Amino acid sequence: MNTACRLSARARKRALFNSDLRTYHVEQRKRSAPPDFTAIDAKWQSRWRNGKQWNLPTADKGKFYVLPMFPYPSGALHIGHLRNYTISDVIARYRRMKGYNVLHPIGWDAFGLPAENAAIEKGLDPAKWTNSNIAAMRSQLDTMGGCWDWDKELSTASPDFYKDTQALFLKLYQHGLAYQADATVNYDPVDRTVLANEQVDGDGCSWRSGAKVEKINLRQWFFRITNYASELLESLDELAKEGNWPQRVVAMQKNWLGKSEGTMLRFPVHSTESRNNKESEDKVEVFTTRADSLFGVQYLALSLNHPTVQRCARSDPNLRKFIDSPDLKDYDSKAGYRINNLSAKNPVQNIVTIGAPYLRQDLPVFAAPYVRADYAHGAVMGVPAHDERDFVFWMQNRLESDDDPRYVIEPPDIKGSSTEEVSLSGPLTGFGKLSVKCQQYQGLLSKQSIEAISSDLIAHDPNLAEFKTNWRLRDWLVSRQRYWGTPIPIIHCMTCGAVPVPEDDLPVKLPSLSSEQWSERQGNPLEELQEWKDVACPNCGGAAQRETDTMDTFVDSSWYYLHFAKSGEKCHSGTSYMPADLYIGGVEHAILHLLYARFISKFLSKAYPSSGATEEPFSKLLTQGMVHGRTFTDPATGKFLKPGEVKTTESAIAEVRATGEPAVVSFEKMSKSKHNGVDPSECVRKYGADITRTHLLFQAPVDELLNWDEDKITGVQRWFNRVWLMSRDAAEEGTDSKAVDHALDLSSFDNESVELWKMVQETIISTDRSLSSTYSLNTIVSDLMSLTNMIQRVAGSVHATPLRSRTVVRRSLKTLLRLMTPIAPSFSEECWSCLHGGDLEDTQFDPSQTASLAGFPHTDGSLDKLEVRSFPCALQVNGKFKVAVRITKPPDDIEGNDLKAWILQRIAETQDGAEALRKWNIDSVRRVIVARSGKTVNLVF
């Protein structure tokens, strides 16, 4: 009986012990389990919405205006949007923590064709469709954890906004910079609207209605941006200084402006029927930068819209048919129509002193699609021997009786042979020296002959030539035959002409249309709304009509940054926010949007200084790279596969489910047809906003292409979990007030503390530099991961180390959290709260006790005083690694065998080193090789 009781007692004790052990393990698993990152996001985002977290009480560093390009409200943000807005949010948070008065607004580029097409197809009011999309995308932005100035939100489709867009139009009109002129446009006869070139397919049909597109002349509105061409070009070099604007963008803008110094030549053109009637002769103006090739001209080519071509087409049905052919809208086409009753003369024949009968021959005149109507008067002098396009065109369109390409420029180093002997297989396009065919200019280098030939032509007859600067830039066509845009504030009166709407009558609002009016309608409805269109003339009071065209949406985005700045100035009187300190967006907007914004800013800064506009609107430009998605292709058919049509094997190989064959895996631009799109909202729901943000930043430099690989996001998850566990452990240690408040005494630091605090100081410097100037945000994440590893290593023995070491760990962890805050704000704040006694369920919130308001950390001046007195030493035996230990630095005066003996002694003093050395008879070692100042020791037996 007693024995049974004793056994029962032991069993109860064992069961109790096992129960306690299970409870202990459960608690340990709970402690090591990752937190609910989505719950953390929700908690802190809610608190930020309710509290004015972003209005720092002491923003004494001045203003900082960070602006991402605002989105079009298509209905859903894509992963590229998230990348853009994450970058801007990180910079905005950093600047706020540094003590700047930050303006970080958001708005909506709300006008545009997609909304109107949706209205037509679904019978919806485009305003309702747009506002519904804005609400959905605003909600998406909210869950992404951005610190937006929502009180300054704008929509370009709001009358409050487009009232000022209309006022801008009137300002340009009053200064002669807005005007009407005839222009040739792509016209859809079914939808009765103008189409951009990109909206015409390869068969010359409308992308929407399928109708054959017509080329027609319409009265259009333009902004005279060409008046600012020189200023726009001259400012680019200043913008490029110190890398403030990417060289790629500067080069693209310079190319679009297209400044060319050259000669304007006038070729006499006459018809064969009136050869002797000099009064009927026309002169066709041709701009060239290569007057040195004038002796090689063999034809003239005119654009299809050139007045001479259009005039000839009235009496030549074949020419008209050629012009109207849909195959000829491509500027790469080398087709040509030889206008038989036209010929031209080379003006250089007037200054030739001897011979050269070929110069007196009539030049054929062609209508040619490859000649652009909007550049250099729409005419080209054809020099087949010295221009690639001209060569291909001439070989394709010349008659058998026409001469071969005439080479008049030869390489500068050629000796003893003519250019005909050099090559007839292609053009010689470079500069060189003029050949014997160039008469008195023979032997001159190209650049010398350009000046000489042009000057001689001008001296002979100023009507033949003139020196001229030409620009590729054309005036900005701003009118659209669409409803969903800003109405142009002009009234047309039969008596007074075009009359501006009085500014007191702005905005000219868009009329509301019923669903029936929208359903499957065609053309611009404003043209048919007589009750809206018919008005009295503001000048004479007579009958008049409103302008029914609306403005290009680029007009809205050309000045919206000023609207944000003005909103900011209302909140902070005396603060001028322009120019924007940092502008962030895709490189696809490098030309048109940025050029138009610069033009408007230059105009307003000079004509209306009170507008707040500056000479340049954006001090620094950051162009983020695109995001490509993982794409699966069937190797047998080339068909793009949906994710559900692919399975991943145990060896991580993607296979086509239907065939079992390995799928072709690539990263490509996201599109619905490739089934490779990524929904950022789904990523945020799955991983949390901060993890998604951090992964986006970590995967690639911000200005480079990012291949979105969701599999790699686990690395960020593991990092966050380690930081979380360290924060919980440090919070428990922090209950000892001495551990919290103990001052840092550098002289008492042990080696690990020195090494840790040195890394802390270096990481502050590198992170600050990346956030303020280089914007290398991916390296910030890697640097912070490295700092986390170091804190964790030192903290691993925190209970066994002196109080001062625990203090260094805690201070380092607090610094890490403040450095993480711009990138992962919710998570960092939760860890900070934990460190200061709060937790996830804590309902008390004191905004003054946050990592954000603790400010961005700064160095304490100790870096130069911190000397790491230990370093890792790798022990090798016969060249093979055995163990790594940390040893103290040897004295500076030890060398040779004494150094070897000293290092071996230090290795033997460590636990791992002693165990390794015991396995080997140190007395039998033949050589001891010390390398890298003691960081590697190799024992050779």
Short mmCIF file of C-alpha atoms in Angstrom, two decimals, residues 45-53 845:
data_model
loop_
_atom_site.label_atom_id
_atom_site.label_comp_id
_atom_site.label_asym_id
_atom_site.label_seq_id
_atom_site.Cartn_x
_atom_site.Cartn_y
_atom_site.Cartn_z
CA GLN A 45 -3.55 53.82 -39.23
CA SER A 46 -6.71 54.38 -37.18
CA ARG A 47 -4.80 56.45 -34.65
CA TRP A 48 -3.16 58.55 -37.37
CA ARG A 49 -6.54 59.31 -38.91
CA ASN A 50 -7.92 60.53 -35.61
CA GLY A 51 -4.89 62.47 -34.41
CA LYS A 52 -2.96 65.21 -36.19
CA GLN A 53 0.17 63.10 -36.05
CA PHE A 845 -2.57 56.63 -27.03
#
